[in-house]
PDB file of C-alpha atoms in Angstrom:
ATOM      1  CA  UNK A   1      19.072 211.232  94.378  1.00  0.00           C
ATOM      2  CA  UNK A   2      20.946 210.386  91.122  1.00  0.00           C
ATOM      3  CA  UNK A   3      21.247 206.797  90.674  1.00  0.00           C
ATOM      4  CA  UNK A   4      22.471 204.294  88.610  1.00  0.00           C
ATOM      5  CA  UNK A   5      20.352 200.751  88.058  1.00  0.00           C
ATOM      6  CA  UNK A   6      22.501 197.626  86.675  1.00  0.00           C
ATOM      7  CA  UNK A   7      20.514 193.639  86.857  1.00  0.00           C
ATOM      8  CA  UNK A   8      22.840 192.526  89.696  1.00  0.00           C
ATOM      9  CA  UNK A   9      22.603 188.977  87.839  1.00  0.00           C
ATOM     10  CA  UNK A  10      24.669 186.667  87.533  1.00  0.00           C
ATOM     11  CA  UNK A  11      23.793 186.522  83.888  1.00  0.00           C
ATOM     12  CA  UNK A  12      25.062 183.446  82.079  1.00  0.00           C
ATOM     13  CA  UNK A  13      26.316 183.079  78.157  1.00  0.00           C
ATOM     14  CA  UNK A  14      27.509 179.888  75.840  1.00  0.00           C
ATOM     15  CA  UNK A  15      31.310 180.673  75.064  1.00  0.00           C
ATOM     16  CA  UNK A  16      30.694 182.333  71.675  1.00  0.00           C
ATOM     17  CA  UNK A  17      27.242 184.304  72.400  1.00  0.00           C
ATOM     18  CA  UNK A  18      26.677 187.763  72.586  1.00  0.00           C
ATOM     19  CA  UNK A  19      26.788 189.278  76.064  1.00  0.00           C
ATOM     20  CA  UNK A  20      24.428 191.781  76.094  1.00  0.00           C
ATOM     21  CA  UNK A  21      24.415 194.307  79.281  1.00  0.00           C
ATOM     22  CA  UNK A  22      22.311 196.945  80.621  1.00  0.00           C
ATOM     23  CA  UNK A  23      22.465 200.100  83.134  1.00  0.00           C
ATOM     24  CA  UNK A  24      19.766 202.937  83.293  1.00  0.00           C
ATOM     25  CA  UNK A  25      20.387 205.952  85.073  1.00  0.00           C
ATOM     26  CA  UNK A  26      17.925 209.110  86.488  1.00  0.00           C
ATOM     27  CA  UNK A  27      19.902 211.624  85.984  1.00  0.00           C
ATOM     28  CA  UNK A  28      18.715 212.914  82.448  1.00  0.00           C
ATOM     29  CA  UNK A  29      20.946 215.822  82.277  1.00  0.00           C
ATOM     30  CA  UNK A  30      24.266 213.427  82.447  1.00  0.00           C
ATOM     31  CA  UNK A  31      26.791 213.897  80.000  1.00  0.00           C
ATOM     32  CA  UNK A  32      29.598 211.116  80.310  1.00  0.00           C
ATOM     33  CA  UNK A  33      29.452 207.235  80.806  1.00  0.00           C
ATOM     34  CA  UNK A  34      31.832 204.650  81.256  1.00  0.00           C
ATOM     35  CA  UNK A  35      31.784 200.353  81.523  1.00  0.00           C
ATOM     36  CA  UNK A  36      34.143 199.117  83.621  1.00  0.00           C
ATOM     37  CA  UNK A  37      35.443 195.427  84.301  1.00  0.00           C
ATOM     38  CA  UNK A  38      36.491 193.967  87.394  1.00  0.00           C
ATOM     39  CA  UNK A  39      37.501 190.619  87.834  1.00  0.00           C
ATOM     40  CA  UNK A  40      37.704 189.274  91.663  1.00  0.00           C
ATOM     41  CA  UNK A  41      39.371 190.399  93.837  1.00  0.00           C
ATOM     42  CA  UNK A  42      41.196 193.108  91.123  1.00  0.00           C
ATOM     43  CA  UNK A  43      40.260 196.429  90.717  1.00  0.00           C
ATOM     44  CA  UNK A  44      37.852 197.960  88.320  1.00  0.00           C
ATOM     45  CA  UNK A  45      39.272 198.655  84.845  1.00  0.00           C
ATOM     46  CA  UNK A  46      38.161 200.752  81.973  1.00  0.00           C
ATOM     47  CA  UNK A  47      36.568 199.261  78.947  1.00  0.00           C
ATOM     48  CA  UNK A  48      34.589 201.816  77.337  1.00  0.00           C
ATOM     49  CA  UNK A  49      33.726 205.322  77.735  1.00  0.00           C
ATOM     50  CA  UNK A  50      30.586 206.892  75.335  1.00  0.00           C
ATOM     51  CA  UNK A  51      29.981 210.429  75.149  1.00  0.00           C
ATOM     52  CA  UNK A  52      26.862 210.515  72.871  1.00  0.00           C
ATOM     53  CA  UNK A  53      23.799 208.930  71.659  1.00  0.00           C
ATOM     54  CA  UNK A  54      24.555 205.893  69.748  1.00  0.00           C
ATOM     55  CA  UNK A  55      26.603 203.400  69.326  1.00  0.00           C
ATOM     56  CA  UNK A  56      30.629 203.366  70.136  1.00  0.00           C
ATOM     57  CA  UNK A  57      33.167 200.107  68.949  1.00  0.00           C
ATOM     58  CA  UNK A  58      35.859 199.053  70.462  1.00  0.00           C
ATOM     59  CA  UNK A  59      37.159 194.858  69.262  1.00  0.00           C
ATOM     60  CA  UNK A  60      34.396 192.525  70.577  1.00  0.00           C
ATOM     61  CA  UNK A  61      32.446 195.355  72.880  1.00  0.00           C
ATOM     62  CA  UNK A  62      29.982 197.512  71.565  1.00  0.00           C
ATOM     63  CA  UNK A  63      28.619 200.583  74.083  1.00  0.00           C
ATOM     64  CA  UNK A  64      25.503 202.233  72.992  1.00  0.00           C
ATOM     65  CA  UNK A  65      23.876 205.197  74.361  1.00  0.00           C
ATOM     66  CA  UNK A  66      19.994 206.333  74.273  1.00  0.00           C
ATOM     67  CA  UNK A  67      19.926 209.673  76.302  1.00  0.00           C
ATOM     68  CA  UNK A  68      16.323 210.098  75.598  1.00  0.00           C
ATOM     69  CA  UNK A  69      15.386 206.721  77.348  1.00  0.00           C
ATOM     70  CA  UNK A  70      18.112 207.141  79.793  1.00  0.00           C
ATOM     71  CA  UNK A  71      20.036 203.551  79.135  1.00  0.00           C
ATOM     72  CA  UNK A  72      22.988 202.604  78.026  1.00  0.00           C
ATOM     73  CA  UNK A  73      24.092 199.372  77.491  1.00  0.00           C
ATOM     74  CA  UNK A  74      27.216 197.134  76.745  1.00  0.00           C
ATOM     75  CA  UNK A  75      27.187 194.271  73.924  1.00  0.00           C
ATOM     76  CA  UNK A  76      30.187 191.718  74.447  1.00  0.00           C
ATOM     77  CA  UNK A  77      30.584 189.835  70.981  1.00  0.00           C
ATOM     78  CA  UNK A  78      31.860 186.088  70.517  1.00  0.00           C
ATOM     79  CA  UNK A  79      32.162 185.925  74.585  1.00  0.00           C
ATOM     80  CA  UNK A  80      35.279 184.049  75.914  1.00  0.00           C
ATOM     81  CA  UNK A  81      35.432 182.161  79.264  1.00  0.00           C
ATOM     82  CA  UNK A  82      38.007 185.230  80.194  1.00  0.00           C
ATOM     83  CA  UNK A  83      35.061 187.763  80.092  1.00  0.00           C
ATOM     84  CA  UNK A  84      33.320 186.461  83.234  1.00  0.00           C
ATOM     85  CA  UNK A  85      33.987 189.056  85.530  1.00  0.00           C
ATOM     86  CA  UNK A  86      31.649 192.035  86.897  1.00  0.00           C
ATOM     87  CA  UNK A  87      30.728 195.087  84.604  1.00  0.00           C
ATOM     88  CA  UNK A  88      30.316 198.205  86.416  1.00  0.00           C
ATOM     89  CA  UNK A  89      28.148 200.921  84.918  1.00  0.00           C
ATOM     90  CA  UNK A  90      29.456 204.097  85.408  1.00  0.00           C
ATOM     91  CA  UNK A  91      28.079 208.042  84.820  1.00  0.00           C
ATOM     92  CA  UNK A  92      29.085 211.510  85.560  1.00  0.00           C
ATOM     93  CA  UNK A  93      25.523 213.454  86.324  1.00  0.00           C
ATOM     94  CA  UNK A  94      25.334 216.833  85.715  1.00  0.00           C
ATOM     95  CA  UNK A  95      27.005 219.106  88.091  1.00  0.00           C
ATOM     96  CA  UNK A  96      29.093 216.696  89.098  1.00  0.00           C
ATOM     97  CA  UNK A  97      31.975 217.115  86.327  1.00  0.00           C
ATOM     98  CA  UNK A  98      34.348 214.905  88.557  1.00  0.00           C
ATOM     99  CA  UNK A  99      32.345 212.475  90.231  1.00  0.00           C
ATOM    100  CA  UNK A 100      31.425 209.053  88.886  1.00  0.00           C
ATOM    101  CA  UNK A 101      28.283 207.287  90.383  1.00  0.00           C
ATOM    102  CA  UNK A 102      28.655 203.597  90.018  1.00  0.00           C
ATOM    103  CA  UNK A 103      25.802 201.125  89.477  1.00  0.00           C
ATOM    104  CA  UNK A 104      26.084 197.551  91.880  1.00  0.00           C
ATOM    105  CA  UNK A 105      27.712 195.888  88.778  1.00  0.00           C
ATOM    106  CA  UNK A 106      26.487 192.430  86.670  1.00  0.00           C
ATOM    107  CA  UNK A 107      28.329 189.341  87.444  1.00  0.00           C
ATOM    108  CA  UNK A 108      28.999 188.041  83.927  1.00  0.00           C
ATOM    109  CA  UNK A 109      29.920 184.077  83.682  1.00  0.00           C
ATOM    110  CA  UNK A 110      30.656 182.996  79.866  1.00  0.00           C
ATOM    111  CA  UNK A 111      30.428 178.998  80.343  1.00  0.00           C
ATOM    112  CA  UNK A 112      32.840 177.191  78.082  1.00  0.00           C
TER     113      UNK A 112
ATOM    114  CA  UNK B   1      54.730 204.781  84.833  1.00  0.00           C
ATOM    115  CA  UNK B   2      52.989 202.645  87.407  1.00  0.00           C
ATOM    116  CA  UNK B   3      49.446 204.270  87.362  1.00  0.00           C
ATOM    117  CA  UNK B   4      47.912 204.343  90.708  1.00  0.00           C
ATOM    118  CA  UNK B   5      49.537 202.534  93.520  1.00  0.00           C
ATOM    119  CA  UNK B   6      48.346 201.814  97.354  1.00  0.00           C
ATOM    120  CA  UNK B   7      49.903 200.683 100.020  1.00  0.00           C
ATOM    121  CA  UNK B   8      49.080 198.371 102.105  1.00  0.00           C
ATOM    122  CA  UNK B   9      47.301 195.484 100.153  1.00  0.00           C
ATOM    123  CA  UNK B  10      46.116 194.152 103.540  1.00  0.00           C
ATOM    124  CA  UNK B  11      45.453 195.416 106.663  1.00  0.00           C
ATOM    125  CA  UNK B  12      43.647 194.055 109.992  1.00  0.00           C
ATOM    126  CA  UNK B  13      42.938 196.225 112.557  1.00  0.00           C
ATOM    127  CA  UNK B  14      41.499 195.763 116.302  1.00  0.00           C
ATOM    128  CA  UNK B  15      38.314 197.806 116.665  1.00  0.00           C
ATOM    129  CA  UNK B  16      39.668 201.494 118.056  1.00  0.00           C
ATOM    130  CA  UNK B  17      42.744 201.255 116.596  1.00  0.00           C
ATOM    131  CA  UNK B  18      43.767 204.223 113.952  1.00  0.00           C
ATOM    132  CA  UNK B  19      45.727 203.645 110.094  1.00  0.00           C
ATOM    133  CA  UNK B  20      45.994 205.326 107.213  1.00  0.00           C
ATOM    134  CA  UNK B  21      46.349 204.283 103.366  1.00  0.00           C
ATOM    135  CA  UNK B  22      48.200 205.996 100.933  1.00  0.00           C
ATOM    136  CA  UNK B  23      48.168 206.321  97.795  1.00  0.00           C
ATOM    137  CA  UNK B  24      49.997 207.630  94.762  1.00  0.00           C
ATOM    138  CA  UNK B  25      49.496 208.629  91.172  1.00  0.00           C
ATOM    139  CA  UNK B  26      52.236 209.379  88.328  1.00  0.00           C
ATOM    140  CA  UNK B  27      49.759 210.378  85.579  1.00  0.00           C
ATOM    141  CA  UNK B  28      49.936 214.158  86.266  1.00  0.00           C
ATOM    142  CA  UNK B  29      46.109 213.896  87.053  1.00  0.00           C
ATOM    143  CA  UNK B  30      44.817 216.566  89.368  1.00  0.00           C
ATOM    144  CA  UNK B  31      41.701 215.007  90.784  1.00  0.00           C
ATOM    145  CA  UNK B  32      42.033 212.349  93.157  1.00  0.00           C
ATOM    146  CA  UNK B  33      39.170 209.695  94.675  1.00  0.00           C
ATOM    147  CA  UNK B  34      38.826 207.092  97.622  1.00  0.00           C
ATOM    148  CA  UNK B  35      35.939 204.164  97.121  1.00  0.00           C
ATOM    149  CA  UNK B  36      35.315 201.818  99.172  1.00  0.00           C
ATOM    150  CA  UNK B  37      33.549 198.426  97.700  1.00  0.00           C
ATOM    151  CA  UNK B  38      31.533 196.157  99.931  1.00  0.00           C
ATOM    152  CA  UNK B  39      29.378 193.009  98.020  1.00  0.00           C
ATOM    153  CA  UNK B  40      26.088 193.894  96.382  1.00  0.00           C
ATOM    154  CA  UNK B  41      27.018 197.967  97.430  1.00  0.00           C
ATOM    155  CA  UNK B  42      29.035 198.396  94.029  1.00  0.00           C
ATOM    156  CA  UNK B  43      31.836 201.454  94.680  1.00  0.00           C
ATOM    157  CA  UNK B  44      30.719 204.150  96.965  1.00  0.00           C
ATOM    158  CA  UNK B  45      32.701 207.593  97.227  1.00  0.00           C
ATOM    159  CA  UNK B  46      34.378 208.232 100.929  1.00  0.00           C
ATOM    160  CA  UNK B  47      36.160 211.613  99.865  1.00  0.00           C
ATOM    161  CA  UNK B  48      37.523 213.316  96.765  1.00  0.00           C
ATOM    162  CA  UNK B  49      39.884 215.724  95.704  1.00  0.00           C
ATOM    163  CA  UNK B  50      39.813 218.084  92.760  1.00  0.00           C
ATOM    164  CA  UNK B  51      43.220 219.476  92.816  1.00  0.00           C
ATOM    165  CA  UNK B  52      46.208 219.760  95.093  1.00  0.00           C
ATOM    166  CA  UNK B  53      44.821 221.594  97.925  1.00  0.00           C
ATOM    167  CA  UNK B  54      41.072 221.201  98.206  1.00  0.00           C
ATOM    168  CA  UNK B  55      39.486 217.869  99.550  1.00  0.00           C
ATOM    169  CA  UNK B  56      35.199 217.017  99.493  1.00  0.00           C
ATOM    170  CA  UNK B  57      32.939 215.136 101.207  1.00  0.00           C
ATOM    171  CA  UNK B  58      32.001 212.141  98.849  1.00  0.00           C
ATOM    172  CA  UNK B  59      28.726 209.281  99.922  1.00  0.00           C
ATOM    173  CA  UNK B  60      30.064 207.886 102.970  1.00  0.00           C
ATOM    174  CA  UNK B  61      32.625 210.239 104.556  1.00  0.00           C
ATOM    175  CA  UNK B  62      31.543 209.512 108.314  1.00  0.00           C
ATOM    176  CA  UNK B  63      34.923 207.839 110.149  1.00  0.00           C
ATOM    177  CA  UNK B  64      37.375 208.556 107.688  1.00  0.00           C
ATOM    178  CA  UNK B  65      40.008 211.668 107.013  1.00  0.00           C
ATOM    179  CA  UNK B  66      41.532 212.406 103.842  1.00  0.00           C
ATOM    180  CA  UNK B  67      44.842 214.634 103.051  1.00  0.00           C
ATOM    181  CA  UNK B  68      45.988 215.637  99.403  1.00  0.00           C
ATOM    182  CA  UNK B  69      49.846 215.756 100.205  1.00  0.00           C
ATOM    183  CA  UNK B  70      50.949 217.211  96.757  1.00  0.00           C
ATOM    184  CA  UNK B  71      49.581 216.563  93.304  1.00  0.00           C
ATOM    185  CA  UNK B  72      50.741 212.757  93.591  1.00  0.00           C
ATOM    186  CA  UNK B  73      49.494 211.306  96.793  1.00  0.00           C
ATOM    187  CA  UNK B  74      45.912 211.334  98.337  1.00  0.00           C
ATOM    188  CA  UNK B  75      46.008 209.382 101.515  1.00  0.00           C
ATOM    189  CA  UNK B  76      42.930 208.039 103.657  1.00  0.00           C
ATOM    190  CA  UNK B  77      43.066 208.255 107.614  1.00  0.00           C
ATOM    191  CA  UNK B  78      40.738 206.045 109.843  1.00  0.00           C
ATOM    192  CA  UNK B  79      40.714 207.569 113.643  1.00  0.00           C
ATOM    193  CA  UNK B  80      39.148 204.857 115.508  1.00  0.00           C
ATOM    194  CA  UNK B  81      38.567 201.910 113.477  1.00  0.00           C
ATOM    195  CA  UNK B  82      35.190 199.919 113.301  1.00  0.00           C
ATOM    196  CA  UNK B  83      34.149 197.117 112.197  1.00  0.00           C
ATOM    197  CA  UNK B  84      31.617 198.745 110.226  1.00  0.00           C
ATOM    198  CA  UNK B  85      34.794 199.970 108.216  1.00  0.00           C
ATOM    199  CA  UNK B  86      35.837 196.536 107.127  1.00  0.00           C
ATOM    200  CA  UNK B  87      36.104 196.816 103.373  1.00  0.00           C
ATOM    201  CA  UNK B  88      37.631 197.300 100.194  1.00  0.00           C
ATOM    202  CA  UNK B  89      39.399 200.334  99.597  1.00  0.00           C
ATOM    203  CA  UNK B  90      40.069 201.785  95.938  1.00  0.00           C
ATOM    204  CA  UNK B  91      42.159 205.322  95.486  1.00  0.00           C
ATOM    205  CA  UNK B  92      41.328 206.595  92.095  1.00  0.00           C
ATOM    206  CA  UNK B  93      42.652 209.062  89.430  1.00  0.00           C
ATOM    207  CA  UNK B  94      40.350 211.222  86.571  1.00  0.00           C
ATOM    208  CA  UNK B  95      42.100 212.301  83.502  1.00  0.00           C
ATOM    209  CA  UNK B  96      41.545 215.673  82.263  1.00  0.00           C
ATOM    210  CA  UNK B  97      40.786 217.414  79.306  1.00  0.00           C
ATOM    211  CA  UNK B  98      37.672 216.417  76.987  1.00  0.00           C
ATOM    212  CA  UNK B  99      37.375 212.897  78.668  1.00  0.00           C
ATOM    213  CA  UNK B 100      37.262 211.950  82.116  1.00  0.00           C
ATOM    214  CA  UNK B 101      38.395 208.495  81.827  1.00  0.00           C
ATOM    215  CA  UNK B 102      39.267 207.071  86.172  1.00  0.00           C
ATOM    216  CA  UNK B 103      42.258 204.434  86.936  1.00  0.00           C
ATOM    217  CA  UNK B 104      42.266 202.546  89.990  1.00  0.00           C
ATOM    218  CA  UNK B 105      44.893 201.409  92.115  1.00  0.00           C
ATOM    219  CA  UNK B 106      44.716 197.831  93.109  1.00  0.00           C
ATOM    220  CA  UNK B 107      42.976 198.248  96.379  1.00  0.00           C
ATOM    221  CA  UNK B 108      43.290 197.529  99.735  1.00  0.00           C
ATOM    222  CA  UNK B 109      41.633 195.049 102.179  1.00  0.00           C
ATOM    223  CA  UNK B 110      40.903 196.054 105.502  1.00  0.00           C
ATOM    224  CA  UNK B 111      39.266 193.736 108.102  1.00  0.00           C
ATOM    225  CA  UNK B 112      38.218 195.674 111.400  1.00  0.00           C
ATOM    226  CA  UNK B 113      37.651 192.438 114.338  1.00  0.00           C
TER     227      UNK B 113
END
């Protein structure tokens, strides 16, 4: 079964810190893979999307991608109090071009 | 240009009763998705739609019907509601091309008693 593993958390930063978030995945032949954010009771919403190994920047967020080890993770620079919300990990395995699996999501809580 | 929109935001429904939730995109998209979300389950698929026309079993399909109505709306059906089916419901839309980046409409909240 292709799966995708998030730490369910919560995980806890000083306003200022580096979040720093991680998702692994079984799937080795997956191709796409997405972060998104959902704050409660709202709906997920895209953050970043990576594509291939290495790292991808977008502002304060920072995706990387290690296909060989199967991870990817999401780095959340000079975290504000308005970043606490739940990152969902997201990938498209292969043979599945339209279908996102989605990990359980880390509860993020930047304290002020 | 909206996005994704559902309707209703809330819903409760006696156990046996029937409902369905619509949904509608304006992005052009052709594939269309319903979650639902339930704490510590993350999003799990119900059904999904590739393009006007065709529908597909997704994770959890058991108790629910899905019809793609035109390229725009995707809505969900529930026959004989349960309280197993009390949730958080998410339509979905994938964008095309080279990336397959999916918007979500702001949900629905269902309570089966």
């Amino acid at each position: 079964q292709k799966e995708v593993e998030q730490n369910s958390g919560p995980l806890s930063v000083p306003e200022g810190a580096i979040a720093s978030l991680n998702c692994t995945y079984s799937d080795r032949g997956s191709q796409s893979f997405f972060w998104y954010r959902q704050y409660s009771g709202k709906s997920p919403e895209l953050i970043m999307s990576i594509y291939s190994n290495g790292d991808k920047e977008d502002g304060r967020f920072t995706a990387q991608l290690n296909k060989a080890s199967q991870y990817v993770s999401l780095l959340i620079r000079d975290s504000q109090p308005s970043d606490s919300a739940t990152y969902l990990c997201a990938v498209i395995s292969s043979g599945s071009a339209r279908q996102l699996t989605f990990g359980s999501g880390t509860q993020l809580t930047v304290l002020p | 240009n909206a996005g994704v929109t559902q309707t209703p935001k809330f819903q409760v429904l006696k156990t046996g009763q029937s409902m369905t939730l619509q949904c509608a995109q304006d992005m052009n998209h052709n594939s269309m998705y319903w979650y639902r979300q339930d704490p510590g389950m993350g999003l799990r698929l119900i059904y999904y739609s590739a393009s006007e026309g065709t529908t597909d079993k997704g994770e959890v399909p058991n108790g629910y019907n899905v019809s793609r109505l035109n390229k725009r709306e995707f809505s969900l059906r529930l026959e004989s509601a349960a309280p197993s089916q009390t949730s958080v419901y998410f339509c979905a839309s994938l964008s095309g091309g080279s990336s397959y980046e999916q918007y979500f409409g702001p949900g629905t909240r269902l309570t089966v008693t």
